[in-house]
Coordinates of C-alpha atoms and ligand atoms in Angstrom, one line a residue:
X1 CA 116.7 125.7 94.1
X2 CA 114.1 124.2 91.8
X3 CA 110.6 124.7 92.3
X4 CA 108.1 122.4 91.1
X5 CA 105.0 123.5 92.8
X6 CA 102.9 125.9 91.0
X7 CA 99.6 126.4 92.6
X8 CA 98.4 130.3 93.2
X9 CA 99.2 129.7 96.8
X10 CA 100.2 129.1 99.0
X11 CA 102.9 129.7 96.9
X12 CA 106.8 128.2 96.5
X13 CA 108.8 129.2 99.6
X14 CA 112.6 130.1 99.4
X15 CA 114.9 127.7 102.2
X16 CA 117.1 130.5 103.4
X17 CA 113.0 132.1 104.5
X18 CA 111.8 128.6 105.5
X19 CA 115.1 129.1 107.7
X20 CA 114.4 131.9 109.2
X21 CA 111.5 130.2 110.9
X22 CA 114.1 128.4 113.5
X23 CA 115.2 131.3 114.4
X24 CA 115.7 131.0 118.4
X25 CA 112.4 132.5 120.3
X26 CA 112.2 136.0 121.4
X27 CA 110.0 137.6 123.4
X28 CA 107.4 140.0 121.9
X29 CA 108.0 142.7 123.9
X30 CA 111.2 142.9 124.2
X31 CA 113.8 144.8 122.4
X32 CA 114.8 142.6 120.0
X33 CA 110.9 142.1 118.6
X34 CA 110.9 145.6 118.8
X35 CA 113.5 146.5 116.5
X36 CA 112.1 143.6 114.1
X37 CA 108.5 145.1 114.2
X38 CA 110.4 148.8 112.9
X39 CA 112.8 146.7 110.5
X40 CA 109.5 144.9 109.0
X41 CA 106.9 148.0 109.1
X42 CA 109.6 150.4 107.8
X43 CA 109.7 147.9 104.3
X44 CA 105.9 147.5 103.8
X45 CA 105.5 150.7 103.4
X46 CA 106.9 151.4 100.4
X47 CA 105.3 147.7 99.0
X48 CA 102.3 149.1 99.9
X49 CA 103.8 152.7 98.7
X50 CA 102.4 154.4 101.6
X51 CA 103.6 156.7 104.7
X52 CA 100.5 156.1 106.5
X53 CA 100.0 153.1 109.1
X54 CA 101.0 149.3 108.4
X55 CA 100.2 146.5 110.5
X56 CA 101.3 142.3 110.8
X57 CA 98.3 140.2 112.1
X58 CA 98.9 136.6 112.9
X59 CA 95.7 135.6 110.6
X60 CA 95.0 134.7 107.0
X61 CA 93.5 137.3 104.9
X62 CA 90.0 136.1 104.9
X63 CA 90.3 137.0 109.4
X64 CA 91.6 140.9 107.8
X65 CA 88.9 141.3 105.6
X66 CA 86.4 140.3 108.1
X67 CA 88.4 142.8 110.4
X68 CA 88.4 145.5 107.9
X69 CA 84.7 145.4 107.4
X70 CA 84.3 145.1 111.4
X71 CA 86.2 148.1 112.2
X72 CA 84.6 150.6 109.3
X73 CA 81.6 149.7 108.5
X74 CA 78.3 150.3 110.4
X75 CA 75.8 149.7 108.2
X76 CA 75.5 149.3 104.7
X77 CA 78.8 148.1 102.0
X78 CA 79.0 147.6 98.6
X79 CA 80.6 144.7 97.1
X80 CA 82.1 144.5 94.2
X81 CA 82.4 141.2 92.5
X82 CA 84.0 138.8 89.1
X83 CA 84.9 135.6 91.0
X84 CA 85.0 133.5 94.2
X85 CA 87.6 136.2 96.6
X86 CA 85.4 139.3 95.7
X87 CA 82.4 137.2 96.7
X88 CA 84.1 136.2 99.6
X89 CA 83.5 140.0 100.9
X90 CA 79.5 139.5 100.1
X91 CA 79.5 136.3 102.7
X92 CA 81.4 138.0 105.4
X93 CA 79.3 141.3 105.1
X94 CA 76.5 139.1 105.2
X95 CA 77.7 137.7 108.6
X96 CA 78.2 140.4 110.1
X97 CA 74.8 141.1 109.6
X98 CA 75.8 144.4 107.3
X99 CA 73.0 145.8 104.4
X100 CA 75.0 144.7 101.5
X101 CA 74.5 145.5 97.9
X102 CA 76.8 144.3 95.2
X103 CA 77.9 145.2 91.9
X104 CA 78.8 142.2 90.0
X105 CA 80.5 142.0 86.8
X106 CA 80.6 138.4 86.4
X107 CA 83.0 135.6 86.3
X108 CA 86.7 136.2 84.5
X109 CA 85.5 140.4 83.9
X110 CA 87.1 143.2 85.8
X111 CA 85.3 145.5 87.6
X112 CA 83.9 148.5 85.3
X113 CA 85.2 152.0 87.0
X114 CA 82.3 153.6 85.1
X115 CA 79.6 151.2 86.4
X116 CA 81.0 151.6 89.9
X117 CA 80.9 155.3 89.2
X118 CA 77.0 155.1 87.6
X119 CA 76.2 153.3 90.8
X120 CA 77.3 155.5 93.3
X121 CA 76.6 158.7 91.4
X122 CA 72.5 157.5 91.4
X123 CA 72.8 157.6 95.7
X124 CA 70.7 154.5 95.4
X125 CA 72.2 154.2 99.3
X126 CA 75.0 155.8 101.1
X127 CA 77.8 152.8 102.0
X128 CA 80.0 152.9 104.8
X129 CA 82.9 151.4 102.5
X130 CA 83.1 149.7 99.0
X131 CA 85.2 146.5 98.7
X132 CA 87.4 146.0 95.8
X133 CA 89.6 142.8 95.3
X134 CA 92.5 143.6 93.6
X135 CA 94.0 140.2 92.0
X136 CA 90.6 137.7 92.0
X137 CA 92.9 134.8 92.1
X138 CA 89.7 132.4 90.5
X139 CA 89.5 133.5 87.0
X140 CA 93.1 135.5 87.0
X141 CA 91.8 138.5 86.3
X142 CA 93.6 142.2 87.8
X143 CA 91.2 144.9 88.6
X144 CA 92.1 148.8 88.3
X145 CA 92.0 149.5 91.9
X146 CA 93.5 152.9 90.9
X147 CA 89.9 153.5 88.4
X148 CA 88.0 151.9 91.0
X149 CA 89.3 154.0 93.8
X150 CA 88.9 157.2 91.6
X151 CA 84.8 156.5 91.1
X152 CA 84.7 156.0 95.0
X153 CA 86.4 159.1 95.6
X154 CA 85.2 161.4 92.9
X155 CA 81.1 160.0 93.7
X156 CA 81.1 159.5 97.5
X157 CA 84.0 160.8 99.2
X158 CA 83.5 159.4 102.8
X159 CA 83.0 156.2 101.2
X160 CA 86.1 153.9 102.5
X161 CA 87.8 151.7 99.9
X162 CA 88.6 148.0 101.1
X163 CA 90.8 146.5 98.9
X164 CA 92.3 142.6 99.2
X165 CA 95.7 142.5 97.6
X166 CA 95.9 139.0 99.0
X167 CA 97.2 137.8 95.4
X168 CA 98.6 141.2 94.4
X169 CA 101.0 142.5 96.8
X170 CA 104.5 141.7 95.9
X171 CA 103.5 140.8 91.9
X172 CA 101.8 143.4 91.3
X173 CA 102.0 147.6 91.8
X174 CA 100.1 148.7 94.8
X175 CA 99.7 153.0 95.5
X176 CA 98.3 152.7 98.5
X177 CA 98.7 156.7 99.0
X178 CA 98.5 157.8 95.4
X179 CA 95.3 155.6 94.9
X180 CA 93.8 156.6 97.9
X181 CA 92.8 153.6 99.7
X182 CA 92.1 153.2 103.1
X183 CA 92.8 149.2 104.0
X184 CA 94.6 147.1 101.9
X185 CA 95.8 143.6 103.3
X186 CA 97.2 141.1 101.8
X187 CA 98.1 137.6 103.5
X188 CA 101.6 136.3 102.8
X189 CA 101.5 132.8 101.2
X190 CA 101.3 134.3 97.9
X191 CA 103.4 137.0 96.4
X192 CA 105.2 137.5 99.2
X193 CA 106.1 133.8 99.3
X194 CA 106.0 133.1 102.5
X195 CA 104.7 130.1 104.8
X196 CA 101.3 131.2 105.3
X197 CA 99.8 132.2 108.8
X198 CA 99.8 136.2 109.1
X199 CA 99.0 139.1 107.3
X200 CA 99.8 142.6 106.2
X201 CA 97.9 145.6 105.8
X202 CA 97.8 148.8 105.2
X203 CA 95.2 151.9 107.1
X204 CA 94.4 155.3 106.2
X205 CA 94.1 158.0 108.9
X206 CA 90.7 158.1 107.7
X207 CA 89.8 154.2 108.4
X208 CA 91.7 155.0 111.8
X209 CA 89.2 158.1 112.5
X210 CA 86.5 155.4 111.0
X211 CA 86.5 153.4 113.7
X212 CA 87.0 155.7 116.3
X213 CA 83.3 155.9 115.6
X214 CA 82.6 152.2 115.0
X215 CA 81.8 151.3 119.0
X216 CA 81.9 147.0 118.9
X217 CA 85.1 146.3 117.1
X218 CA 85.8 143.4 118.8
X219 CA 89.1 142.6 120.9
X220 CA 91.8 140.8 118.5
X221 CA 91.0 142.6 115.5
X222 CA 90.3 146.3 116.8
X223 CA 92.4 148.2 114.4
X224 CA 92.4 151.4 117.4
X225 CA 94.6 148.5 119.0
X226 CA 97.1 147.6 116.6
X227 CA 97.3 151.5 116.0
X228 CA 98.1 151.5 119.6
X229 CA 100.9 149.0 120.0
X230 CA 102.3 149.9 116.8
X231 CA 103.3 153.2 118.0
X232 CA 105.2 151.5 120.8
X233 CA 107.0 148.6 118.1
X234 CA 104.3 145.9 118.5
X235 CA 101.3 144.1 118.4
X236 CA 98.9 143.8 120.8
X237 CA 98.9 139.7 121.1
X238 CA 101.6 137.5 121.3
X239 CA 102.2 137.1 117.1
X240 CA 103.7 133.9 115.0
X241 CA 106.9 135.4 115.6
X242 CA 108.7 133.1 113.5
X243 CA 107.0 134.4 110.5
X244 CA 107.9 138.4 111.8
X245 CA 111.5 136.5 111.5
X246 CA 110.7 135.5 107.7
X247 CA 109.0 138.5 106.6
X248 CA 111.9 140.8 108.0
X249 CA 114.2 138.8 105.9
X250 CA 111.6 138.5 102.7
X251 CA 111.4 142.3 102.7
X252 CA 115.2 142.8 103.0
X253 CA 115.6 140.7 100.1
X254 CA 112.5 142.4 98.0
X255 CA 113.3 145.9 98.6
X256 CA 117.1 145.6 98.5
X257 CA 118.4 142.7 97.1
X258 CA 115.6 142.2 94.0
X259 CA 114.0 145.3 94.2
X260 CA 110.7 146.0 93.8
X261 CA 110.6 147.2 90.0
X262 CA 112.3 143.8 89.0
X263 CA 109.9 142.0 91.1
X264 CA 107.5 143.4 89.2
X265 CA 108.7 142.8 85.7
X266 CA 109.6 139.1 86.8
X267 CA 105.7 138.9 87.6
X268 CA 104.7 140.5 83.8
X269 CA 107.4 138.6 82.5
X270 CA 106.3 134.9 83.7
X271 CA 102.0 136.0 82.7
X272 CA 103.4 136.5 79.1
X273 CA 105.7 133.5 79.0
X274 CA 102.6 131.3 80.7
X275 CA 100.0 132.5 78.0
X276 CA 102.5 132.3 75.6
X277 CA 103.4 128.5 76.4
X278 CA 100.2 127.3 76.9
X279 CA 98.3 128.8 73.5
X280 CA 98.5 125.6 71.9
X281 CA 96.7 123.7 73.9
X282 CA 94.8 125.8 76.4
X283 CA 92.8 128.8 76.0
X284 CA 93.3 131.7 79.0
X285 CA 89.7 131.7 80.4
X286 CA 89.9 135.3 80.4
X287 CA 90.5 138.5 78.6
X288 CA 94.2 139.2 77.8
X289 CA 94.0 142.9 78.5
X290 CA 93.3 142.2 81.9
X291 CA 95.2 139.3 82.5
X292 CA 97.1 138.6 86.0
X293 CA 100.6 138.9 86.4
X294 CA 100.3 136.4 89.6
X295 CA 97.9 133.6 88.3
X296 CA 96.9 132.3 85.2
X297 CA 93.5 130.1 84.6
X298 CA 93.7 128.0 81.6
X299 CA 91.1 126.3 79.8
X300 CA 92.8 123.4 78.1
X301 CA 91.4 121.3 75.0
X302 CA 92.4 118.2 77.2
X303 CA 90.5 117.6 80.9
X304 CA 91.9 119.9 83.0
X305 CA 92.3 117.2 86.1
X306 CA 94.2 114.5 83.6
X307 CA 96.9 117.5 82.7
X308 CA 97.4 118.2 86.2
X309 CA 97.1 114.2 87.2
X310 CA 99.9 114.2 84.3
X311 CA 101.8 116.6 85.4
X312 CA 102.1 115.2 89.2
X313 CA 103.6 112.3 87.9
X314 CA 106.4 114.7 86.5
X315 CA 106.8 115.7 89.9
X316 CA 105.2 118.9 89.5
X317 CA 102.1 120.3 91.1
X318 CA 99.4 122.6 89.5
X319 CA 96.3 124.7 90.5
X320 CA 92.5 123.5 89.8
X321 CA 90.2 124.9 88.7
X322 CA 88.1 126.7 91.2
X323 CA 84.7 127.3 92.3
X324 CA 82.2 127.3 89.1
X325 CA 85.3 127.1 86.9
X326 CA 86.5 123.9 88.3
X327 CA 85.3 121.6 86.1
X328 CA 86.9 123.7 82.8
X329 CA 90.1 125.4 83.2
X330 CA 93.3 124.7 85.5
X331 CA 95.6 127.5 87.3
X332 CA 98.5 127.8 86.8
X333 CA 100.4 130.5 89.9
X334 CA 103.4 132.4 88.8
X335 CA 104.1 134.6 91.6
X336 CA 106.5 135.0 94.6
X337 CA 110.0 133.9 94.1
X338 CA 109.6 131.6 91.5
X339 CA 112.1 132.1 88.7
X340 CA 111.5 132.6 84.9
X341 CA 113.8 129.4 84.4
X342 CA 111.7 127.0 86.7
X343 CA 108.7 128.4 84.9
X344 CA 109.9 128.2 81.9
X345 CA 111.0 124.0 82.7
X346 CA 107.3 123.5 83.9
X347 CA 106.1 124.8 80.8
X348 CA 108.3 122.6 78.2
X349 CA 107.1 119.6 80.2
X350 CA 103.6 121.0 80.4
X351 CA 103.5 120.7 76.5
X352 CA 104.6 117.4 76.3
X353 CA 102.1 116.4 78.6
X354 CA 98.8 118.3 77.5
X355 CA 99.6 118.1 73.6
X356 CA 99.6 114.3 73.8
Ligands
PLP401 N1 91.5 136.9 98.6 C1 92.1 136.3 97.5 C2 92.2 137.1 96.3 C3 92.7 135.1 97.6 O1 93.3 134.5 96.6 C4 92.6 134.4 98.9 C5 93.1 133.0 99.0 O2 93.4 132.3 98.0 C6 91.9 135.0 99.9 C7 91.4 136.2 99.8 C8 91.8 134.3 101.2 O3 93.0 134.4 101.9 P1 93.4 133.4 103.0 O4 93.4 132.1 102.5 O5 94.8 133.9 103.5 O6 92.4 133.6 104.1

């Protein structure tokens, strides 16, 4: 089982889950989904380490965050933003034609709680949510959702936090409860390590009472909907039900074969070895304090596209750069189910390469 590929997603996938996509078709409403719908939603919850409400969407995560700011937000959001994802939130807000302001803390920074705080303490505006992203899989920064959620809270109570874990769930420790969020989805294709095409996330009963009050929510996304058919074991189209197959058998092996602690100091483990092996001949584009246990974004004395042109003819794959920092640093995603020891082989023959 030797992975080569190494982009921050979609990310390395297991065969025994790329298996578990033949599995013959069954019905989604019959029993069998049924039971596969409880197996599945029973083992998010403590990923997400919540008791309230998770849901499977066949969608990436970019249709989810559209979804989350459809179905709880009426008027005016606030953005938060250091990279490409988080500004990702601005342009759908925009879209939807929402009054959007935006707290930016510029490219490779985390979010400042205390800013956020500052901001919503001086009731410049009253926002129908706040969106947070989690992992900003651009620059490799984590944010503190936990501080970020905290300002929200503490300053504007009914405020609802949006939060993409789209890089972060799996690799990194999501509260949804004890952090108080109220969605948090997170597609699969990256620390879940799954093929891509759905998505998980997670609803507080207060974004549920939220849009009970938001009257055009749309028809596929309508949260009141999958709150609906979730009750009953389902979803209210027919799903990727291959994928339910996969995930069922990814979150078996996460919460009881791995286990989620040791998931999460694999994640820690392959950051530090990744900054560690690379110091020679790359500098991490951000600040170490904050750097992301998922994804790493190098920039390397050498040009970043001859490494990674290098490195392909190794036989192994590597992120670009991305967005504004596409011309200066490379990526290099450590997250899902790759192992310490495939990393850790990419890495010797990533020094050879860059350091010559
Ligand atoms: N948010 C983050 C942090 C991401 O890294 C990505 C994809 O790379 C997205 C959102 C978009 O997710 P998707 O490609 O599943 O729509």
């Amino acid at each position: 089982m030797t992975c080569k590929y190494f982009i921050p997603g979609p990310t390395w996938v297991r065969p025994a889950i790329l298996q578990e996509l033949t599995h013959p078709m069954i019905g989604h409403r019959s029993a069998e989904f049924r039971d596969l719908f409880l197996r599945i939603t029973a083992d998010l919850r403590p990923l997400f380490g919540t008791a309230q409400d998770v849901f499977v969407a066949t969608c990436s995560g970019t249709a989810m965050m559209e979804a989350a700011l459809l179905n709880t937000a009426k008027q005016r959001v606030l953005v938060t933003t250091c990279g490409a994802f988080s500004e990702r939130w601005l342009a759908i807000a925009e879209s939807l034609g929402l009054e959007v302001d935006r707290l930016d803390a510029g490219w490779g920074n985390t979010v400042d709680p205390d800013e956020l705080a500052d901001h919503l303490g001086s009731r410049r505006a009253h926002y129908d949510a706040v969106t947070i992203t989690h992992n900003e899989t651009s620059t490799g920064v984590t944010n503190d959702v936990q501080a970020l959620a905290r300002a929200v809270r503490d300053e504007s109570p009914d405020t609802l936090v949006l939060v993409d874990a789209v890089s972060s769930l799996g690799g990194i420790p999501v509260h949804f409860d004890e952090w108080g969020l109220d969605v948090c989805l997170a597609s699969v294709q990256k620390g879940l390590a799954l093929p891509p095409g759905i998505t998980v996330v997670a609803l507080s009963q207060q974004a549920l009472a939220r849009a009970q009050k938001v009257p055009y929510r749309g028809t596929y996304f309508d949260f009141l909907s999958f709150k609906k058919h979730a009750d009953d074991g389902g979803v209210p189209a027919t799903p990727s039900i291959p994928h339910f197959f996969a995930l069922a058998a990814q979150l078996e092996h996460i919460i009881r074969g791995e286990t989620i602690e040791a998931r999460y100091r694999r994640h820690t483990a392959m950051r530090d070895l990744t900054i560690e092996r690379t110091s020679r001949f790359a500098k991490l584009a951000v600040d170490r304090e904050h750097a992301s246990p998922t994804v790493s974004a190098l920039e390397p004395v050498r040009s970043p596209e001859e490494i990674r042109n290098a490195m392909k003819k190794r036989g192994y794959t590597l992120g670009g750069g991305y967005g504004q920092w596409k011309a200066k640093t490379f990526r290099i995603g450590h997250m899902g189910d790759i192992s310490l020891e495939d990393l850790r082989a990419m890495l010797d023959v990533l020094n050879e390469v860059a350091r010559t």
